[in-house]
Amino acid sequence: MYKKVMVLLCLLLGLSSCYKYNKPDKPKNLIPKEKMIHVLLDLKFVGAITGKDKEVLDSAKVNPEGYVYKKYGIDSIQFAESNAYYAYYMDEYAEIYENVKDSLTKLKAYYKDILEKERQEKKKADSLKAVKQELEAIELVEEIDMEELELIEPISDTDSLSLKLNRQ
């Protein structure tokens, strides 16, 4: 019994001492939640672009993260401190990331709708183009003098059968 109490006491002291020392202080220049949502959202965009078109960004000598920091008037240290602070408080961090996820979902649906509208417009334009080409082809046929054309007598299945019978 004594051993169980000592192990439990040591475990409790160990956990409480680690909790106190790892807790980050609130930064003086903490990025507000709303602004942090926008920063993280833009950083997600940058990450997606960097993964897809890294060569384009490298050739243009663009620092995408630097652009995001400049856009929001922050620096990398301020972002890192704010990110560490919010990451420690998981409920707040989960709320921030839930908002980022919701924003990404809404943007995906928005751009998906735009893409579908563009496809419908292209399909309509293509069908109009096909009808126009068909009308032009009909007009060309009407311009051909029908008397100049030699018609070929069609041979039907019954005609070829009768030819075979006559030969026998």
PDB file of N, CA, C and O in Angstrom, residues 55-126:
ATOM      1  N   GLU A  55       8.776  25.264 -58.288  1.00  0.00           N
ATOM      2  CA  GLU A  55       9.731  25.796 -59.258  1.00  0.00           C
ATOM      3  C   GLU A  55       9.370  27.232 -59.647  1.00  0.00           C
ATOM      4  O   GLU A  55      10.245  28.075 -59.817  1.00  0.00           O
ATOM      5  N   VAL A  56       8.079  27.505 -59.792  1.00  0.00           N
ATOM      6  CA  VAL A  56       7.633  28.850 -60.164  1.00  0.00           C
ATOM      7  C   VAL A  56       8.004  29.842 -59.067  1.00  0.00           C
ATOM      8  O   VAL A  56       8.516  30.932 -59.341  1.00  0.00           O
ATOM      9  N   LEU A  57       7.754  29.461 -57.821  1.00  0.00           N
ATOM     10  CA  LEU A  57       8.092  30.353 -56.709  1.00  0.00           C
ATOM     11  C   LEU A  57       9.605  30.549 -56.590  1.00  0.00           C
ATOM     12  O   LEU A  57      10.073  31.650 -56.325  1.00  0.00           O
ATOM     13  N   ASP A  58      10.357  29.467 -56.805  1.00  0.00           N
ATOM     14  CA  ASP A  58      11.811  29.578 -56.714  1.00  0.00           C
ATOM     15  C   ASP A  58      12.368  30.459 -57.824  1.00  0.00           C
ATOM     16  O   ASP A  58      13.263  31.273 -57.594  1.00  0.00           O
ATOM     17  N   SER A  59      11.825  30.312 -59.024  1.00  0.00           N
ATOM     18  CA  SER A  59      12.331  31.110 -60.142  1.00  0.00           C
ATOM     19  C   SER A  59      11.962  32.584 -59.974  1.00  0.00           C
ATOM     20  O   SER A  59      12.697  33.461 -60.427  1.00  0.00           O
ATOM     21  N   ALA A  60      10.834  32.866 -59.341  1.00  0.00           N
ATOM     22  CA  ALA A  60      10.424  34.249 -59.102  1.00  0.00           C
ATOM     23  C   ALA A  60      11.088  34.830 -57.852  1.00  0.00           C
ATOM     24  O   ALA A  60      10.935  36.012 -57.564  1.00  0.00           O
ATOM     25  N   LYS A  61      11.808  33.985 -57.122  1.00  0.00           N
ATOM     26  CA  LYS A  61      12.495  34.382 -55.885  1.00  0.00           C
ATOM     27  C   LYS A  61      11.525  35.044 -54.906  1.00  0.00           C
ATOM     28  O   LYS A  61      11.761  36.128 -54.399  1.00  0.00           O
ATOM     29  N   VAL A  62      10.427  34.336 -54.680  1.00  0.00           N
ATOM     30  CA  VAL A  62       9.388  34.815 -53.776  1.00  0.00           C
ATOM     31  C   VAL A  62       9.474  34.037 -52.479  1.00  0.00           C
ATOM     32  O   VAL A  62       9.619  32.819 -52.481  1.00  0.00           O
ATOM     33  N   ASN A  63       9.364  34.741 -51.350  1.00  0.00           N
ATOM     34  CA  ASN A  63       9.291  34.103 -50.043  1.00  0.00           C
ATOM     35  C   ASN A  63       7.822  34.133 -49.618  1.00  0.00           C
ATOM     36  O   ASN A  63       7.342  35.147 -49.123  1.00  0.00           O
ATOM     37  N   PRO A  64       7.089  33.048 -49.845  1.00  0.00           N
ATOM     38  CA  PRO A  64       5.646  33.067 -49.590  1.00  0.00           C
ATOM     39  C   PRO A  64       5.269  33.349 -48.134  1.00  0.00           C
ATOM     40  O   PRO A  64       4.335  34.094 -47.882  1.00  0.00           O
ATOM     41  N   GLU A  65       6.000  32.746 -47.195  1.00  0.00           N
ATOM     42  CA  GLU A  65       5.673  32.997 -45.785  1.00  0.00           C
ATOM     43  C   GLU A  65       5.939  34.466 -45.437  1.00  0.00           C
ATOM     44  O   GLU A  65       5.174  35.077 -44.701  1.00  0.00           O
ATOM     45  N   GLY A  66       7.020  35.002 -45.958  1.00  0.00           N
ATOM     46  CA  GLY A  66       7.332  36.412 -45.731  1.00  0.00           C
ATOM     47  C   GLY A  66       6.234  37.322 -46.257  1.00  0.00           C
ATOM     48  O   GLY A  66       5.909  38.347 -45.651  1.00  0.00           O
ATOM     49  N   TYR A  67       5.665  36.939 -47.399  1.00  0.00           N
ATOM     50  CA  TYR A  67       4.560  37.716 -47.961  1.00  0.00           C
ATOM     51  C   TYR A  67       3.372  37.727 -46.999  1.00  0.00           C
ATOM     52  O   TYR A  67       2.758  38.770 -46.772  1.00  0.00           O
ATOM     53  N   VAL A  68       3.048  36.561 -46.435  1.00  0.00           N
ATOM     54  CA  VAL A  68       1.909  36.465 -45.508  1.00  0.00           C
ATOM     55  C   VAL A  68       2.181  37.307 -44.268  1.00  0.00           C
ATOM     56  O   VAL A  68       1.304  38.048 -43.805  1.00  0.00           O
ATOM     57  N   TYR A  69       3.389  37.211 -43.728  1.00  0.00           N
ATOM     58  CA  TYR A  69       3.724  37.998 -42.541  1.00  0.00           C
ATOM     59  C   TYR A  69       3.618  39.491 -42.834  1.00  0.00           C
ATOM     60  O   TYR A  69       3.088  40.266 -42.037  1.00  0.00           O
ATOM     61  N   LYS A  70       4.111  39.887 -43.979  1.00  0.00           N
ATOM     62  CA  LYS A  70       4.064  41.304 -44.356  1.00  0.00           C
ATOM     63  C   LYS A  70       2.620  41.758 -44.549  1.00  0.00           C
ATOM     64  O   LYS A  70       2.250  42.871 -44.156  1.00  0.00           O
ATOM     65  N   LYS A  71       1.812  40.902 -45.142  1.00  0.00           N
ATOM     66  CA  LYS A  71       0.400  41.224 -45.391  1.00  0.00           C
ATOM     67  C   LYS A  71      -0.332  41.555 -44.089  1.00  0.00           C
ATOM     68  O   LYS A  71      -1.158  42.462 -44.046  1.00  0.00           O
ATOM     69  N   TYR A  72      -0.013  40.810 -43.035  1.00  0.00           N
ATOM     70  CA  TYR A  72      -0.710  41.010 -41.756  1.00  0.00           C
ATOM     71  C   TYR A  72       0.083  41.847 -40.758  1.00  0.00           C
ATOM     72  O   TYR A  72      -0.334  41.998 -39.613  1.00  0.00           O
ATOM     73  N   GLY A  73       1.220  42.367 -41.175  1.00  0.00           N
ATOM     74  CA  GLY A  73       2.009  43.233 -40.306  1.00  0.00           C
ATOM     75  C   GLY A  73       2.601  42.512 -39.104  1.00  0.00           C
ATOM     76  O   GLY A  73       2.651  43.078 -38.003  1.00  0.00           O
ATOM     77  N   ILE A  74       3.021  41.285 -39.298  1.00  0.00           N
ATOM     78  CA  ILE A  74       3.635  40.509 -38.219  1.00  0.00           C
ATOM     79  C   ILE A  74       4.990  40.008 -38.696  1.00  0.00           C
ATOM     80  O   ILE A  74       5.331  40.140 -39.870  1.00  0.00           O
ATOM     81  N   ASP A  75       5.751  39.437 -37.785  1.00  0.00           N
ATOM     82  CA  ASP A  75       7.008  38.807 -38.192  1.00  0.00           C
ATOM     83  C   ASP A  75       6.983  37.337 -37.765  1.00  0.00           C
ATOM     84  O   ASP A  75       6.056  36.882 -37.090  1.00  0.00           O
ATOM     85  N   SER A  76       7.988  36.597 -38.185  1.00  0.00           N
ATOM     86  CA  SER A  76       7.995  35.159 -37.927  1.00  0.00           C
ATOM     87  C   SER A  76       8.083  34.849 -36.438  1.00  0.00           C
ATOM     88  O   SER A  76       7.503  33.862 -35.974  1.00  0.00           O
ATOM     89  N   ILE A  77       8.782  35.665 -35.689  1.00  0.00           N
ATOM     90  CA  ILE A  77       8.901  35.434 -34.233  1.00  0.00           C
ATOM     91  C   ILE A  77       7.550  35.637 -33.559  1.00  0.00           C
ATOM     92  O   ILE A  77       7.143  34.832 -32.717  1.00  0.00           O
ATOM     93  N   GLN A  78       6.868  36.706 -33.937  1.00  0.00           N
ATOM     94  CA  GLN A  78       5.553  36.966 -33.355  1.00  0.00           C
ATOM     95  C   GLN A  78       4.598  35.819 -33.684  1.00  0.00           C
ATOM     96  O   GLN A  78       3.842  35.361 -32.828  1.00  0.00           O
ATOM     97  N   PHE A  79       4.662  35.324 -34.924  1.00  0.00           N
ATOM     98  CA  PHE A  79       3.801  34.204 -35.308  1.00  0.00           C
ATOM     99  C   PHE A  79       4.158  32.954 -34.507  1.00  0.00           C
ATOM    100  O   PHE A  79       3.275  32.257 -34.002  1.00  0.00           O
ATOM    101  N   ALA A  80       5.456  32.666 -34.381  1.00  0.00           N
ATOM    102  CA  ALA A  80       5.890  31.470 -33.663  1.00  0.00           C
ATOM    103  C   ALA A  80       5.466  31.524 -32.194  1.00  0.00           C
ATOM    104  O   ALA A  80       4.984  30.522 -31.643  1.00  0.00           O
ATOM    105  N   GLU A  81       5.622  32.676 -31.558  1.00  0.00           N
ATOM    106  CA  GLU A  81       5.221  32.812 -30.153  1.00  0.00           C
ATOM    107  C   GLU A  81       3.710  32.673 -29.996  1.00  0.00           C
ATOM    108  O   GLU A  81       3.228  31.995 -29.083  1.00  0.00           O
ATOM    109  N   SER A  82       2.960  33.311 -30.886  1.00  0.00           N
ATOM    110  CA  SER A  82       1.501  33.227 -30.811  1.00  0.00           C
ATOM    111  C   SER A  82       1.035  31.806 -31.091  1.00  0.00           C
ATOM    112  O   SER A  82       0.126  31.298 -30.431  1.00  0.00           O
ATOM    113  N   ASN A  83       1.661  31.164 -32.058  1.00  0.00           N
ATOM    114  CA  ASN A  83       1.303  29.795 -32.397  1.00  0.00           C
ATOM    115  C   ASN A  83       1.585  28.857 -31.218  1.00  0.00           C
ATOM    116  O   ASN A  83       0.765  27.991 -30.891  1.00  0.00           O
ATOM    117  N   ALA A  84       2.721  29.033 -30.576  1.00  0.00           N
ATOM    118  CA  ALA A  84       3.065  28.201 -29.407  1.00  0.00           C
ATOM    119  C   ALA A  84       2.080  28.447 -28.261  1.00  0.00           C
ATOM    120  O   ALA A  84       1.670  27.509 -27.574  1.00  0.00           O
ATOM    121  N   TYR A  85       1.715  29.693 -28.076  1.00  0.00           N
ATOM    122  CA  TYR A  85       0.776  30.038 -27.007  1.00  0.00           C
ATOM    123  C   TYR A  85      -0.585  29.381 -27.254  1.00  0.00           C
ATOM    124  O   TYR A  85      -1.145  28.740 -26.369  1.00  0.00           O
ATOM    125  N   TYR A  86      -1.111  29.545 -28.472  1.00  0.00           N
ATOM    126  CA  TYR A  86      -2.413  28.956 -28.783  1.00  0.00           C
ATOM    127  C   TYR A  86      -2.350  27.425 -28.787  1.00  0.00           C
ATOM    128  O   TYR A  86      -3.315  26.759 -28.425  1.00  0.00           O
ATOM    129  N   ALA A  87      -1.225  26.862 -29.219  1.00  0.00           N
ATOM    130  CA  ALA A  87      -1.081  25.400 -29.251  1.00  0.00           C
ATOM    131  C   ALA A  87      -1.116  24.817 -27.840  1.00  0.00           C
ATOM    132  O   ALA A  87      -1.583  23.697 -27.643  1.00  0.00           O
ATOM    133  N   TYR A  88      -0.635  25.574 -26.865  1.00  0.00           N
ATOM    134  CA  TYR A  88      -0.661  25.097 -25.487  1.00  0.00           C
ATOM    135  C   TYR A  88      -2.106  24.989 -24.987  1.00  0.00           C
ATOM    136  O   TYR A  88      -2.462  24.053 -24.286  1.00  0.00           O
ATOM    137  N   TYR A  89      -2.921  25.954 -25.352  1.00  0.00           N
ATOM    138  CA  TYR A  89      -4.329  25.953 -24.958  1.00  0.00           C
ATOM    139  C   TYR A  89      -5.133  25.298 -26.087  1.00  0.00           C
ATOM    140  O   TYR A  89      -5.623  25.967 -26.999  1.00  0.00           O
ATOM    141  N   MET A  90      -5.233  23.999 -26.022  1.00  0.00           N
ATOM    142  CA  MET A  90      -5.779  23.191 -27.110  1.00  0.00           C
ATOM    143  C   MET A  90      -7.210  23.556 -27.491  1.00  0.00           C
ATOM    144  O   MET A  90      -7.573  23.485 -28.660  1.00  0.00           O
ATOM    145  N   ASP A  91      -8.021  23.947 -26.540  1.00  0.00           N
ATOM    146  CA  ASP A  91      -9.402  24.302 -26.866  1.00  0.00           C
ATOM    147  C   ASP A  91      -9.445  25.513 -27.794  1.00  0.00           C
ATOM    148  O   ASP A  91     -10.184  25.534 -28.781  1.00  0.00           O
ATOM    149  N   GLU A  92      -8.649  26.519 -27.470  1.00  0.00           N
ATOM    150  CA  GLU A  92      -8.599  27.716 -28.313  1.00  0.00           C
ATOM    151  C   GLU A  92      -7.995  27.382 -29.679  1.00  0.00           C
ATOM    152  O   GLU A  92      -8.471  27.864 -30.713  1.00  0.00           O
ATOM    153  N   TYR A  93      -6.941  26.587 -29.668  1.00  0.00           N
ATOM    154  CA  TYR A  93      -6.269  26.217 -30.915  1.00  0.00           C
ATOM    155  C   TYR A  93      -7.193  25.387 -31.800  1.00  0.00           C
ATOM    156  O   TYR A  93      -7.246  25.580 -33.020  1.00  0.00           O
ATOM    157  N   ALA A  94      -7.948  24.475 -31.187  1.00  0.00           N
ATOM    158  CA  ALA A  94      -8.906  23.663 -31.944  1.00  0.00           C
ATOM    159  C   ALA A  94      -9.996  24.550 -32.544  1.00  0.00           C
ATOM    160  O   ALA A  94     -10.416  24.341 -33.696  1.00  0.00           O
ATOM    161  N   GLU A  95     -10.429  25.544 -31.797  1.00  0.00           N
ATOM    162  CA  GLU A  95     -11.432  26.487 -32.300  1.00  0.00           C
ATOM    163  C   GLU A  95     -10.882  27.275 -33.492  1.00  0.00           C
ATOM    164  O   GLU A  95     -11.571  27.459 -34.498  1.00  0.00           O
ATOM    165  N   ILE A  96      -9.635  27.710 -33.389  1.00  0.00           N
ATOM    166  CA  ILE A  96      -9.001  28.448 -34.488  1.00  0.00           C
ATOM    167  C   ILE A  96      -8.918  27.560 -35.724  1.00  0.00           C
ATOM    168  O   ILE A  96      -9.294  27.965 -36.829  1.00  0.00           O
ATOM    169  N   TYR A  97      -8.435  26.345 -35.542  1.00  0.00           N
ATOM    170  CA  TYR A  97      -8.297  25.446 -36.697  1.00  0.00           C
ATOM    171  C   TYR A  97      -9.642  25.005 -37.242  1.00  0.00           C
ATOM    172  O   TYR A  97      -9.769  24.739 -38.444  1.00  0.00           O
ATOM    173  N   GLU A  98     -10.650  24.931 -36.428  1.00  0.00           N
ATOM    174  CA  GLU A  98     -11.995  24.612 -36.908  1.00  0.00           C
ATOM    175  C   GLU A  98     -12.497  25.731 -37.820  1.00  0.00           C
ATOM    176  O   GLU A  98     -13.096  25.477 -38.865  1.00  0.00           O
ATOM    177  N   ASN A  99     -12.220  26.974 -37.446  1.00  0.00           N
ATOM    178  CA  ASN A  99     -12.591  28.115 -38.289  1.00  0.00           C
ATOM    179  C   ASN A  99     -11.812  28.092 -39.605  1.00  0.00           C
ATOM    180  O   ASN A  99     -12.357  28.413 -40.661  1.00  0.00           O
ATOM    181  N   VAL A 100     -10.533  27.738 -39.542  1.00  0.00           N
ATOM    182  CA  VAL A 100      -9.722  27.630 -40.760  1.00  0.00           C
ATOM    183  C   VAL A 100     -10.300  26.546 -41.668  1.00  0.00           C
ATOM    184  O   VAL A 100     -10.471  26.746 -42.877  1.00  0.00           O
ATOM    185  N   LYS A 101     -10.633  25.420 -41.081  1.00  0.00           N
ATOM    186  CA  LYS A 101     -11.202  24.300 -41.848  1.00  0.00           C
ATOM    187  C   LYS A 101     -12.533  24.702 -42.480  1.00  0.00           C
ATOM    188  O   LYS A 101     -12.789  24.400 -43.655  1.00  0.00           O
ATOM    189  N   ASP A 102     -13.390  25.390 -41.721  1.00  0.00           N
ATOM    190  CA  ASP A 102     -14.681  25.844 -42.252  1.00  0.00           C
ATOM    191  C   ASP A 102     -14.479  26.814 -43.413  1.00  0.00           C
ATOM    192  O   ASP A 102     -15.173  26.734 -44.429  1.00  0.00           O
ATOM    193  N   SER A 103     -13.515  27.715 -43.258  1.00  0.00           N
ATOM    194  CA  SER A 103     -13.233  28.676 -44.330  1.00  0.00           C
ATOM    195  C   SER A 103     -12.753  27.969 -45.581  1.00  0.00           C
ATOM    196  O   SER A 103     -13.172  28.301 -46.696  1.00  0.00           O
ATOM    197  N   LEU A 104     -11.881  26.990 -45.414  1.00  0.00           N
ATOM    198  CA  LEU A 104     -11.388  26.236 -46.564  1.00  0.00           C
ATOM    199  C   LEU A 104     -12.521  25.461 -47.246  1.00  0.00           C
ATOM    200  O   LEU A 104     -12.590  25.401 -48.480  1.00  0.00           O
ATOM    201  N   THR A 105     -13.415  24.905 -46.462  1.00  0.00           N
ATOM    202  CA  THR A 105     -14.554  24.169 -47.011  1.00  0.00           C
ATOM    203  C   THR A 105     -15.467  25.100 -47.805  1.00  0.00           C
ATOM    204  O   THR A 105     -15.912  24.756 -48.909  1.00  0.00           O
ATOM    205  N   LYS A 106     -15.737  26.283 -47.257  1.00  0.00           N
ATOM    206  CA  LYS A 106     -16.587  27.249 -47.964  1.00  0.00           C
ATOM    207  C   LYS A 106     -15.924  27.725 -49.248  1.00  0.00           C
ATOM    208  O   LYS A 106     -16.584  27.851 -50.285  1.00  0.00           O
ATOM    209  N   LEU A 107     -14.624  27.993 -49.184  1.00  0.00           N
ATOM    210  CA  LEU A 107     -13.915  28.422 -50.385  1.00  0.00           C
ATOM    211  C   LEU A 107     -13.894  27.324 -51.450  1.00  0.00           C
ATOM    212  O   LEU A 107     -14.026  27.603 -52.645  1.00  0.00           O
ATOM    213  N   LYS A 108     -13.732  26.090 -51.019  1.00  0.00           N
ATOM    214  CA  LYS A 108     -13.731  24.974 -51.957  1.00  0.00           C
ATOM    215  C   LYS A 108     -15.082  24.882 -52.664  1.00  0.00           C
ATOM    216  O   LYS A 108     -15.144  24.712 -53.888  1.00  0.00           O
ATOM    217  N   ALA A 109     -16.168  25.005 -51.907  1.00  0.00           N
ATOM    218  CA  ALA A 109     -17.504  24.944 -52.497  1.00  0.00           C
ATOM    219  C   ALA A 109     -17.733  26.117 -53.447  1.00  0.00           C
ATOM    220  O   ALA A 109     -18.304  25.951 -54.535  1.00  0.00           O
ATOM    221  N   TYR A 110     -17.272  27.293 -53.055  1.00  0.00           N
ATOM    222  CA  TYR A 110     -17.419  28.498 -53.886  1.00  0.00           C
ATOM    223  C   TYR A 110     -16.709  28.317 -55.231  1.00  0.00           C
ATOM    224  O   TYR A 110     -17.290  28.557 -56.289  1.00  0.00           O
ATOM    225  N   TYR A 111     -15.457  27.871 -55.188  1.00  0.00           N
ATOM    226  CA  TYR A 111     -14.703  27.705 -56.428  1.00  0.00           C
ATOM    227  C   TYR A 111     -15.198  26.511 -57.246  1.00  0.00           C
ATOM    228  O   TYR A 111     -15.101  26.510 -58.467  1.00  0.00           O
ATOM    229  N   LYS A 112     -15.734  25.521 -56.578  1.00  0.00           N
ATOM    230  CA  LYS A 112     -16.319  24.383 -57.281  1.00  0.00           C
ATOM    231  C   LYS A 112     -17.548  24.844 -58.070  1.00  0.00           C
ATOM    232  O   LYS A 112     -17.755  24.417 -59.206  1.00  0.00           O
ATOM    233  N   ASP A 113     -18.370  25.719 -57.473  1.00  0.00           N
ATOM    234  CA  ASP A 113     -19.533  26.269 -58.165  1.00  0.00           C
ATOM    235  C   ASP A 113     -19.104  27.093 -59.379  1.00  0.00           C
ATOM    236  O   ASP A 113     -19.713  26.991 -60.445  1.00  0.00           O
ATOM    237  N   ILE A 114     -18.073  27.903 -59.211  1.00  0.00           N
ATOM    238  CA  ILE A 114     -17.569  28.706 -60.329  1.00  0.00           C
ATOM    239  C   ILE A 114     -17.088  27.796 -61.453  1.00  0.00           C
ATOM    240  O   ILE A 114     -17.389  28.028 -62.628  1.00  0.00           O
ATOM    241  N   LEU A 115     -16.356  26.759 -61.109  1.00  0.00           N
ATOM    242  CA  LEU A 115     -15.857  25.815 -62.103  1.00  0.00           C
ATOM    243  C   LEU A 115     -17.004  25.127 -62.833  1.00  0.00           C
ATOM    244  O   LEU A 115     -16.962  24.965 -64.060  1.00  0.00           O
ATOM    245  N   GLU A 116     -18.037  24.749 -62.110  1.00  0.00           N
ATOM    246  CA  GLU A 116     -19.189  24.105 -62.735  1.00  0.00           C
ATOM    247  C   GLU A 116     -19.902  25.069 -63.680  1.00  0.00           C
ATOM    248  O   GLU A 116     -20.317  24.671 -64.781  1.00  0.00           O
ATOM    249  N   LYS A 117     -20.044  26.332 -63.292  1.00  0.00           N
ATOM    250  CA  LYS A 117     -20.664  27.322 -64.173  1.00  0.00           C
ATOM    251  C   LYS A 117     -19.837  27.504 -65.439  1.00  0.00           C
ATOM    252  O   LYS A 117     -20.386  27.609 -66.537  1.00  0.00           O
ATOM    253  N   GLU A 118     -18.516  27.559 -65.285  1.00  0.00           N
ATOM    254  CA  GLU A 118     -17.646  27.690 -66.456  1.00  0.00           C
ATOM    255  C   GLU A 118     -17.783  26.481 -67.376  1.00  0.00           C
ATOM    256  O   GLU A 118     -17.803  26.620 -68.591  1.00  0.00           O
ATOM    257  N   ARG A 119     -17.887  25.294 -66.816  1.00  0.00           N
ATOM    258  CA  ARG A 119     -18.065  24.085 -67.628  1.00  0.00           C
ATOM    259  C   ARG A 119     -19.386  24.130 -68.387  1.00  0.00           C
ATOM    260  O   ARG A 119     -19.456  23.753 -69.560  1.00  0.00           O
ATOM    261  N   GLN A 120     -20.442  24.571 -67.701  1.00  0.00           N
ATOM    262  CA  GLN A 120     -21.751  24.674 -68.356  1.00  0.00           C
ATOM    263  C   GLN A 120     -21.708  25.690 -69.496  1.00  0.00           C
ATOM    264  O   GLN A 120     -22.258  25.437 -70.577  1.00  0.00           O
ATOM    265  N   GLU A 121     -21.062  26.832 -69.263  1.00  0.00           N
ATOM    266  CA  GLU A 121     -20.947  27.845 -70.309  1.00  0.00           C
ATOM    267  C   GLU A 121     -20.127  27.325 -71.486  1.00  0.00           C
ATOM    268  O   GLU A 121     -20.476  27.566 -72.646  1.00  0.00           O
ATOM    269  N   LYS A 122     -19.057  26.592 -71.205  1.00  0.00           N
ATOM    270  CA  LYS A 122     -18.225  26.024 -72.269  1.00  0.00           C
ATOM    271  C   LYS A 122     -19.011  24.986 -73.051  1.00  0.00           C
ATOM    272  O   LYS A 122     -18.943  24.931 -74.281  1.00  0.00           O
ATOM    273  N   LYS A 123     -19.779  24.175 -72.336  1.00  0.00           N
ATOM    274  CA  LYS A 123     -20.591  23.155 -72.996  1.00  0.00           C
ATOM    275  C   LYS A 123     -21.625  23.809 -73.908  1.00  0.00           C
ATOM    276  O   LYS A 123     -21.844  23.366 -75.046  1.00  0.00           O
ATOM    277  N   LYS A 124     -22.250  24.885 -73.420  1.00  0.00           N
ATOM    278  CA  LYS A 124     -23.232  25.616 -74.215  1.00  0.00           C
ATOM    279  C   LYS A 124     -22.571  26.239 -75.437  1.00  0.00           C
ATOM    280  O   LYS A 124     -23.096  26.154 -76.547  1.00  0.00           O
ATOM    281  N   ALA A 125     -21.403  26.849 -75.243  1.00  0.00           N
ATOM    282  CA  ALA A 125     -20.679  27.459 -76.359  1.00  0.00           C
ATOM    283  C   ALA A 125     -20.259  26.409 -77.378  1.00  0.00           C
ATOM    284  O   ALA A 125     -20.344  26.643 -78.594  1.00  0.00           O
ATOM    285  N   ASP A 126     -19.816  25.243 -76.895  1.00  0.00           N
ATOM    286  CA  ASP A 126     -19.414  24.169 -77.796  1.00  0.00           C
ATOM    287  C   ASP A 126     -20.601  23.650 -78.603  1.00  0.00           C
ATOM    288  O   ASP A 126     -20.475  23.371 -79.797  1.00  0.00           O
TER     289      ASP A 126
END
